[in-house]
PDB file of C-alpha atoms in Angstrom:
ATOM      1  CA  MET A   1     120.739 179.402 -59.335  1.00  0.00           C
ATOM      2  CA  SER A   2     123.435 177.817 -61.488  1.00  0.00           C
ATOM      3  CA  PHE A   3     123.034 174.258 -62.767  1.00  0.00           C
ATOM      4  CA  LYS A   4     126.138 172.182 -62.026  1.00  0.00           C
ATOM      5  CA  ILE A   5     126.862 169.431 -64.530  1.00  0.00           C
ATOM      6  CA  GLY A   6     129.896 167.127 -64.598  1.00  0.00           C
ATOM      7  CA  ILE A   7     131.573 165.526 -67.597  1.00  0.00           C
ATOM      8  CA  TYR A   8     132.311 162.176 -66.009  1.00  0.00           C
ATOM      9  CA  SER A   9     133.658 158.776 -67.030  1.00  0.00           C
ATOM     10  CA  LEU A  10     136.321 156.437 -65.685  1.00  0.00           C
ATOM     11  CA  GLU A  11     137.175 155.510 -69.281  1.00  0.00           C
ATOM     12  CA  LYS A  12     140.307 157.197 -70.634  1.00  0.00           C
ATOM     13  CA  ASN A  13     140.198 158.997 -73.987  1.00  0.00           C
ATOM     14  CA  SER A  14     136.402 159.189 -74.047  1.00  0.00           C
ATOM     15  CA  GLY A  15     136.402 162.892 -74.952  1.00  0.00           C
ATOM     16  CA  LYS A  16     135.641 164.398 -71.533  1.00  0.00           C
ATOM     17  CA  SER A  17     137.808 167.517 -71.723  1.00  0.00           C
ATOM     18  CA  ILE A  18     136.952 168.232 -75.366  1.00  0.00           C
ATOM     19  CA  THR A  19     133.276 167.853 -74.471  1.00  0.00           C
ATOM     20  CA  ALA A  20     133.630 170.174 -71.473  1.00  0.00           C
ATOM     21  CA  ALA A  21     135.290 172.919 -73.535  1.00  0.00           C
ATOM     22  CA  PHE A  22     133.004 172.745 -76.553  1.00  0.00           C
ATOM     23  CA  LEU A  23     129.861 172.439 -74.452  1.00  0.00           C
ATOM     24  CA  ALA A  24     130.904 175.569 -72.558  1.00  0.00           C
ATOM     25  CA  GLU A  25     131.462 177.408 -75.843  1.00  0.00           C
ATOM     26  CA  SER A  26     128.177 176.117 -77.292  1.00  0.00           C
ATOM     27  CA  LEU A  27     126.059 177.056 -74.270  1.00  0.00           C
ATOM     28  CA  ALA A  28     127.675 180.496 -74.224  1.00  0.00           C
ATOM     29  CA  THR A  29     126.848 180.858 -77.926  1.00  0.00           C
ATOM     30  CA  LEU A  30     123.215 180.211 -76.936  1.00  0.00           C
ATOM     31  CA  ASN A  31     123.361 183.165 -74.523  1.00  0.00           C
ATOM     32  CA  GLN A  32     123.957 181.139 -71.369  1.00  0.00           C
ATOM     33  CA  LYS A  33     126.366 182.361 -68.695  1.00  0.00           C
ATOM     34  CA  VAL A  34     128.874 179.536 -68.285  1.00  0.00           C
ATOM     35  CA  ALA A  35     131.864 178.608 -66.134  1.00  0.00           C
ATOM     36  CA  LEU A  36     134.086 175.581 -66.770  1.00  0.00           C
ATOM     37  CA  LEU A  37     135.816 174.144 -63.694  1.00  0.00           C
ATOM     38  CA  ASP A  38     138.777 171.850 -64.352  1.00  0.00           C
ATOM     39  CA  VAL A  39     139.360 169.356 -61.511  1.00  0.00           C
ATOM     40  CA  THR A  40     141.881 167.223 -63.424  1.00  0.00           C
ATOM     41  CA  GLN A  41     145.589 167.111 -62.588  1.00  0.00           C
ATOM     42  CA  ASP A  42     146.767 167.416 -66.190  1.00  0.00           C
ATOM     43  CA  THR A  43     147.267 170.466 -68.396  1.00  0.00           C
ATOM     44  CA  PHE A  44     145.138 169.380 -71.346  1.00  0.00           C
ATOM     45  CA  LEU A  45     142.536 172.132 -71.009  1.00  0.00           C
ATOM     46  CA  THR A  46     145.008 174.874 -70.115  1.00  0.00           C
ATOM     47  CA  ASP A  47     147.040 173.935 -73.202  1.00  0.00           C
ATOM     48  CA  PHE A  48     143.939 173.543 -75.350  1.00  0.00           C
ATOM     49  CA  LEU A  49     142.561 176.915 -74.254  1.00  0.00           C
ATOM     50  CA  GLN A  50     146.030 178.519 -74.336  1.00  0.00           C
ATOM     51  CA  ILE A  51     145.843 179.544 -70.674  1.00  0.00           C
ATOM     52  CA  LYS A  52     149.008 180.321 -68.723  1.00  0.00           C
ATOM     53  CA  ASN A  53     147.710 180.703 -65.163  1.00  0.00           C
ATOM     54  CA  SER A  54     145.269 178.992 -62.798  1.00  0.00           C
ATOM     55  CA  THR A  55     143.245 182.053 -61.830  1.00  0.00           C
ATOM     56  CA  LEU A  56     139.788 182.785 -63.237  1.00  0.00           C
ATOM     57  CA  ASN A  57     140.125 183.266 -66.990  1.00  0.00           C
ATOM     58  CA  SER A  58     137.630 184.768 -69.400  1.00  0.00           C
ATOM     59  CA  ILE A  59     137.500 182.761 -72.648  1.00  0.00           C
ATOM     60  CA  LYS A  60     136.400 184.600 -75.791  1.00  0.00           C
ATOM     61  CA  ILE A  61     136.495 182.524 -78.970  1.00  0.00           C
ATOM     62  CA  SER A  62     133.955 184.318 -81.135  1.00  0.00           C
ATOM     63  CA  GLU A  63     131.136 186.573 -79.978  1.00  0.00           C
ATOM     64  CA  SER A  64     130.460 184.630 -76.789  1.00  0.00           C
ATOM     65  CA  THR A  65     132.429 184.676 -73.535  1.00  0.00           C
ATOM     66  CA  TRP A  66     132.696 182.141 -70.707  1.00  0.00           C
ATOM     67  CA  ASP A  67     134.905 181.568 -67.676  1.00  0.00           C
ATOM     68  CA  TYR A  68     137.503 178.899 -66.915  1.00  0.00           C
ATOM     69  CA  GLN A  69     138.988 178.035 -63.520  1.00  0.00           C
ATOM     70  CA  LYS A  70     141.441 175.317 -62.469  1.00  0.00           C
ATOM     71  CA  ILE A  71     140.234 173.709 -59.209  1.00  0.00           C
ATOM     72  CA  GLU A  72     142.815 172.080 -56.923  1.00  0.00           C
ATOM     73  CA  ASN A  73     140.619 170.734 -54.114  1.00  0.00           C
ATOM     74  CA  ILE A  74     137.167 170.737 -52.531  1.00  0.00           C
ATOM     75  CA  ASN A  75     137.840 174.015 -50.724  1.00  0.00           C
ATOM     76  CA  ASN A  76     138.585 175.739 -54.036  1.00  0.00           C
ATOM     77  CA  PHE A  77     135.401 174.230 -55.459  1.00  0.00           C
ATOM     78  CA  ASP A  78     133.243 175.349 -52.521  1.00  0.00           C
ATOM     79  CA  SER A  79     134.733 178.832 -52.647  1.00  0.00           C
ATOM     80  CA  PHE A  80     133.901 179.184 -56.335  1.00  0.00           C
ATOM     81  CA  ILE A  81     130.383 177.803 -55.940  1.00  0.00           C
ATOM     82  CA  SER A  82     129.640 180.209 -53.087  1.00  0.00           C
ATOM     83  CA  LYS A  83     130.075 183.111 -55.533  1.00  0.00           C
ATOM     84  CA  SER A  84     128.563 181.532 -58.647  1.00  0.00           C
ATOM     85  CA  GLU A  85     125.055 182.993 -58.687  1.00  0.00           C
ATOM     86  CA  LYS A  86     125.635 184.788 -61.991  1.00  0.00           C
ATOM     87  CA  TYR A  87     126.113 181.569 -63.975  1.00  0.00           C
ATOM     88  CA  ASP A  88     123.388 179.566 -65.693  1.00  0.00           C
ATOM     89  CA  PHE A  89     125.669 176.521 -66.042  1.00  0.00           C
ATOM     90  CA  ILE A  90     128.778 175.331 -64.255  1.00  0.00           C
ATOM     91  CA  ILE A  91     130.502 172.531 -66.164  1.00  0.00           C
ATOM     92  CA  VAL A  92     133.003 170.366 -64.276  1.00  0.00           C
ATOM     93  CA  ASP A  93     135.648 168.393 -66.172  1.00  0.00           C
ATOM     94  CA  PHE A  94     136.644 165.226 -64.267  1.00  0.00           C
ATOM     95  CA  PRO A  95     139.673 162.941 -64.765  1.00  0.00           C
ATOM     96  CA  SER A  96     139.463 159.217 -65.573  1.00  0.00           C
ATOM     97  CA  TYR A  97     139.943 158.141 -61.952  1.00  0.00           C
ATOM     98  CA  THR A  98     138.323 158.942 -58.635  1.00  0.00           C
ATOM     99  CA  ASP A  99     139.307 159.695 -55.047  1.00  0.00           C
ATOM    100  CA  ASP A 100     137.653 161.129 -51.944  1.00  0.00           C
ATOM    101  CA  ASN A 101     138.173 164.722 -53.075  1.00  0.00           C
ATOM    102  CA  LEU A 102     136.609 164.064 -56.490  1.00  0.00           C
ATOM    103  CA  ARG A 103     133.726 162.126 -54.942  1.00  0.00           C
ATOM    104  CA  GLU A 104     132.939 165.071 -52.705  1.00  0.00           C
ATOM    105  CA  ILE A 105     132.860 167.396 -55.705  1.00  0.00           C
ATOM    106  CA  LEU A 106     130.714 164.893 -57.617  1.00  0.00           C
ATOM    107  CA  SER A 107     128.238 164.763 -54.734  1.00  0.00           C
ATOM    108  CA  LYS A 108     127.587 168.508 -55.071  1.00  0.00           C
ATOM    109  CA  LEU A 109     126.511 168.406 -58.714  1.00  0.00           C
ATOM    110  CA  GLU A 110     123.002 168.181 -60.139  1.00  0.00           C
ATOM    111  CA  SER A 111     123.866 165.859 -63.019  1.00  0.00           C
ATOM    112  CA  VAL A 112     126.573 164.281 -65.168  1.00  0.00           C
ATOM    113  CA  ILE A 113     127.133 163.653 -68.857  1.00  0.00           C
ATOM    114  CA  ILE A 114     128.910 160.362 -69.598  1.00  0.00           C
ATOM    115  CA  PRO A 115     130.879 160.489 -72.873  1.00  0.00           C
ATOM    116  CA  ILE A 116     131.277 157.076 -74.524  1.00  0.00           C
ATOM    117  CA  GLU A 117     133.881 156.580 -77.219  1.00  0.00           C
ATOM    118  CA  CYS A 118     132.649 154.524 -80.176  1.00  0.00           C
ATOM    119  CA  GLU A 119     135.730 152.324 -80.171  1.00  0.00           C
ATOM    120  CA  PHE A 120     136.602 148.755 -79.165  1.00  0.00           C
ATOM    121  CA  TYR A 121     137.151 149.551 -75.480  1.00  0.00           C
ATOM    122  CA  GLY A 122     134.491 152.255 -75.285  1.00  0.00           C
ATOM    123  CA  LEU A 123     132.196 150.374 -72.879  1.00  0.00           C
ATOM    124  CA  ASP A 124     134.843 148.813 -70.635  1.00  0.00           C
ATOM    125  CA  LYS A 125     134.487 151.236 -67.718  1.00  0.00           C
ATOM    126  CA  LEU A 126     130.768 151.974 -68.033  1.00  0.00           C
ATOM    127  CA  ASN A 127     129.742 149.738 -65.114  1.00  0.00           C
ATOM    128  CA  GLU A 128     132.406 151.235 -62.845  1.00  0.00           C
ATOM    129  CA  THR A 129     131.345 154.729 -63.879  1.00  0.00           C
ATOM    130  CA  PHE A 130     127.721 154.010 -62.964  1.00  0.00           C
ATOM    131  CA  GLU A 131     128.782 152.432 -59.663  1.00  0.00           C
ATOM    132  CA  GLU A 132     130.423 155.716 -58.661  1.00  0.00           C
ATOM    133  CA  ILE A 133     127.471 157.829 -59.808  1.00  0.00           C
ATOM    134  CA  LEU A 134     124.910 155.650 -57.999  1.00  0.00           C
ATOM    135  CA  LYS A 135     126.620 156.347 -54.679  1.00  0.00           C
ATOM    136  CA  PHE A 136     124.880 159.741 -54.743  1.00  0.00           C
ATOM    137  CA  GLU A 137     121.095 159.447 -54.792  1.00  0.00           C
ATOM    138  CA  ASN A 138     120.508 163.059 -55.823  1.00  0.00           C
ATOM    139  CA  LEU A 139     122.921 162.910 -58.761  1.00  0.00           C
ATOM    140  CA  LYS A 140     121.137 162.573 -62.098  1.00  0.00           C
ATOM    141  CA  VAL A 141     122.571 161.195 -65.339  1.00  0.00           C
ATOM    142  CA  GLU A 142     121.928 163.969 -67.845  1.00  0.00           C
ATOM    143  CA  GLY A 143     122.727 161.620 -70.700  1.00  0.00           C
ATOM    144  CA  LEU A 144     125.112 159.202 -72.391  1.00  0.00           C
ATOM    145  CA  LEU A 145     126.982 160.981 -75.181  1.00  0.00           C
ATOM    146  CA  LEU A 146     128.431 159.016 -78.086  1.00  0.00           C
ATOM    147  CA  THR A 147     131.782 160.508 -79.140  1.00  0.00           C
ATOM    148  CA  LYS A 148     134.233 159.814 -81.976  1.00  0.00           C
ATOM    149  CA  VAL A 149     131.366 158.522 -84.099  1.00  0.00           C
ATOM    150  CA  ASP A 150     132.568 157.228 -87.473  1.00  0.00           C
ATOM    151  CA  ASN A 151     129.778 155.703 -89.529  1.00  0.00           C
ATOM    152  CA  ASN A 152     132.350 153.674 -91.469  1.00  0.00           C
ATOM    153  CA  ASN A 153     133.234 151.851 -88.247  1.00  0.00           C
ATOM    154  CA  SER A 154     131.090 148.734 -87.780  1.00  0.00           C
ATOM    155  CA  LEU A 155     131.404 149.033 -83.989  1.00  0.00           C
ATOM    156  CA  VAL A 156     129.357 152.234 -83.940  1.00  0.00           C
ATOM    157  CA  GLU A 157     126.009 150.547 -84.622  1.00  0.00           C
ATOM    158  CA  LYS A 158     126.801 147.778 -82.129  1.00  0.00           C
ATOM    159  CA  ILE A 159     127.586 150.287 -79.379  1.00  0.00           C
ATOM    160  CA  LYS A 160     124.521 152.369 -80.255  1.00  0.00           C
ATOM    161  CA  GLY A 161     122.356 149.244 -80.181  1.00  0.00           C
ATOM    162  CA  PHE A 162     123.703 148.122 -76.809  1.00  0.00           C
ATOM    163  CA  LEU A 163     123.138 151.534 -75.238  1.00  0.00           C
ATOM    164  CA  LYS A 164     119.649 151.914 -76.709  1.00  0.00           C
ATOM    165  CA  ASP A 165     118.678 148.442 -75.485  1.00  0.00           C
ATOM    166  CA  ASN A 166     119.977 149.008 -71.959  1.00  0.00           C
ATOM    167  CA  PHE A 167     119.804 152.778 -71.389  1.00  0.00           C
ATOM    168  CA  SER A 168     117.296 153.990 -73.981  1.00  0.00           C
ATOM    169  CA  ASP A 169     116.010 156.975 -72.003  1.00  0.00           C
ATOM    170  CA  LEU A 170     119.525 158.122 -71.124  1.00  0.00           C
ATOM    171  CA  VAL A 171     121.141 158.240 -74.581  1.00  0.00           C
ATOM    172  CA  PHE A 172     121.374 161.728 -76.085  1.00  0.00           C
ATOM    173  CA  ASN A 173     119.926 162.166 -79.561  1.00  0.00           C
ATOM    174  CA  SER A 174     122.987 164.289 -80.291  1.00  0.00           C
ATOM    175  CA  SER A 175     126.317 162.579 -80.937  1.00  0.00           C
ATOM    176  CA  ILE A 176     129.828 163.802 -81.676  1.00  0.00           C
ATOM    177  CA  SER A 177     131.432 162.829 -84.975  1.00  0.00           C
ATOM    178  CA  ARG A 178     135.043 161.685 -85.118  1.00  0.00           C
ATOM    179  CA  ASN A 179     137.031 164.789 -86.041  1.00  0.00           C
ATOM    180  CA  TYR A 180     140.447 164.450 -87.631  1.00  0.00           C
ATOM    181  CA  TYR A 181     141.492 167.943 -86.560  1.00  0.00           C
ATOM    182  CA  LEU A 182     141.329 167.110 -82.856  1.00  0.00           C
ATOM    183  CA  GLY A 183     144.345 164.827 -83.271  1.00  0.00           C
ATOM    184  CA  LEU A 184     146.637 167.425 -84.806  1.00  0.00           C
ATOM    185  CA  PRO A 185     149.554 168.875 -82.786  1.00  0.00           C
ATOM    186  CA  HIS A 186     149.011 172.355 -81.319  1.00  0.00           C
ATOM    187  CA  PHE A 187     145.312 172.185 -82.128  1.00  0.00           C
ATOM    188  CA  SER A 188     143.169 174.542 -80.041  1.00  0.00           C
ATOM    189  CA  ILE A 189     139.500 175.278 -79.543  1.00  0.00           C
ATOM    190  CA  GLU A 190     139.888 178.496 -81.537  1.00  0.00           C
ATOM    191  CA  ASN A 191     141.118 176.599 -84.609  1.00  0.00           C
ATOM    192  CA  LEU A 192     138.101 174.313 -84.668  1.00  0.00           C
ATOM    193  CA  ASN A 193     135.555 177.013 -83.942  1.00  0.00           C
ATOM    194  CA  HIS A 194     136.576 178.983 -87.019  1.00  0.00           C
ATOM    195  CA  SER A 195     137.374 176.151 -89.432  1.00  0.00           C
ATOM    196  CA  ILE A 196     134.994 175.473 -92.315  1.00  0.00           C
ATOM    197  CA  PRO A 197     133.182 173.106 -92.438  1.00  0.00           C
ATOM    198  CA  ASN A 198     132.928 173.133 -88.674  1.00  0.00           C
ATOM    199  CA  PHE A 199     131.324 169.767 -87.939  1.00  0.00           C
ATOM    200  CA  GLY A 200     132.790 169.449 -84.443  1.00  0.00           C
ATOM    201  CA  PHE A 201     131.347 172.696 -83.152  1.00  0.00           C
ATOM    202  CA  ALA A 202     128.022 172.020 -84.898  1.00  0.00           C
ATOM    203  CA  ASP A 203     127.698 168.672 -83.078  1.00  0.00           C
ATOM    204  CA  TYR A 204     128.291 170.281 -79.694  1.00  0.00           C
ATOM    205  CA  LEU A 205     125.867 173.089 -80.513  1.00  0.00           C
ATOM    206  CA  LYS A 206     123.187 170.436 -81.132  1.00  0.00           C
ATOM    207  CA  LEU A 207     124.050 168.896 -77.764  1.00  0.00           C
ATOM    208  CA  ALA A 208     123.752 172.261 -76.019  1.00  0.00           C
ATOM    209  CA  ASN A 209     120.336 172.826 -77.606  1.00  0.00           C
ATOM    210  CA  GLU A 210     119.221 169.358 -76.526  1.00  0.00           C
ATOM    211  CA  ILE A 211     120.308 170.000 -72.930  1.00  0.00           C
ATOM    212  CA  LEU A 212     118.450 173.321 -72.863  1.00  0.00           C
ATOM    213  CA  ASP A 213     115.329 171.730 -74.376  1.00  0.00           C
ATOM    214  CA  ASN A 214     115.427 168.918 -71.806  1.00  0.00           C
ATOM    215  CA  ARG A 215     115.730 171.390 -68.954  1.00  0.00           C
ATOM    216  CA  ASN A 216     112.947 173.613 -70.276  1.00  0.00           C
ATOM    217  CA  ASN A 217     110.654 170.613 -70.762  1.00  0.00           C
ATOM    218  CA  GLY A 218     111.695 168.766 -67.619  1.00  0.00           C
TER     219      GLY A 218
END
């Protein structure tokens, strides 16, 4: 049975879609069968992955392959899930807002990853995010993921300290370094995966290993 995990935060620019794409690629690299479902209304992932249609797409960046599907509503989601037995992981990329349709999708997941940007406003929506998650008693928080980590930024240690003090068991050991390349125009997942040194992909590969270890030991 596939494990359904959402990338969820009500904070804008926290790295949700980047995390969804690179986690899918990383899990596939570790021989997991993966599908990424995009329930956002924007075109970030379709542009990022260079996809031109909303049907099921097979993504092949290097040696690994995974599937991508744009999801318009709960009926599309249910239809996909009903035929998803072949996948080990289904990753769901959520927008930075919520509505009844998104809540219904959220209620059908096993867990969520909450990306937290290590910037001035990075914690602003954390309480609201948890309020939404806690509406569903069977929904687990897989972990809090620090993104855009720049060790030259004094805020990083403050945010890390706050999260460790208040959510120690929920903070991933893995974190995602700030990556200059992600801000470049026309940048795609393929560019980063094959650039050297490839710190961005390496960070997400560590995260994928940590998730697999947690599931195997849990």
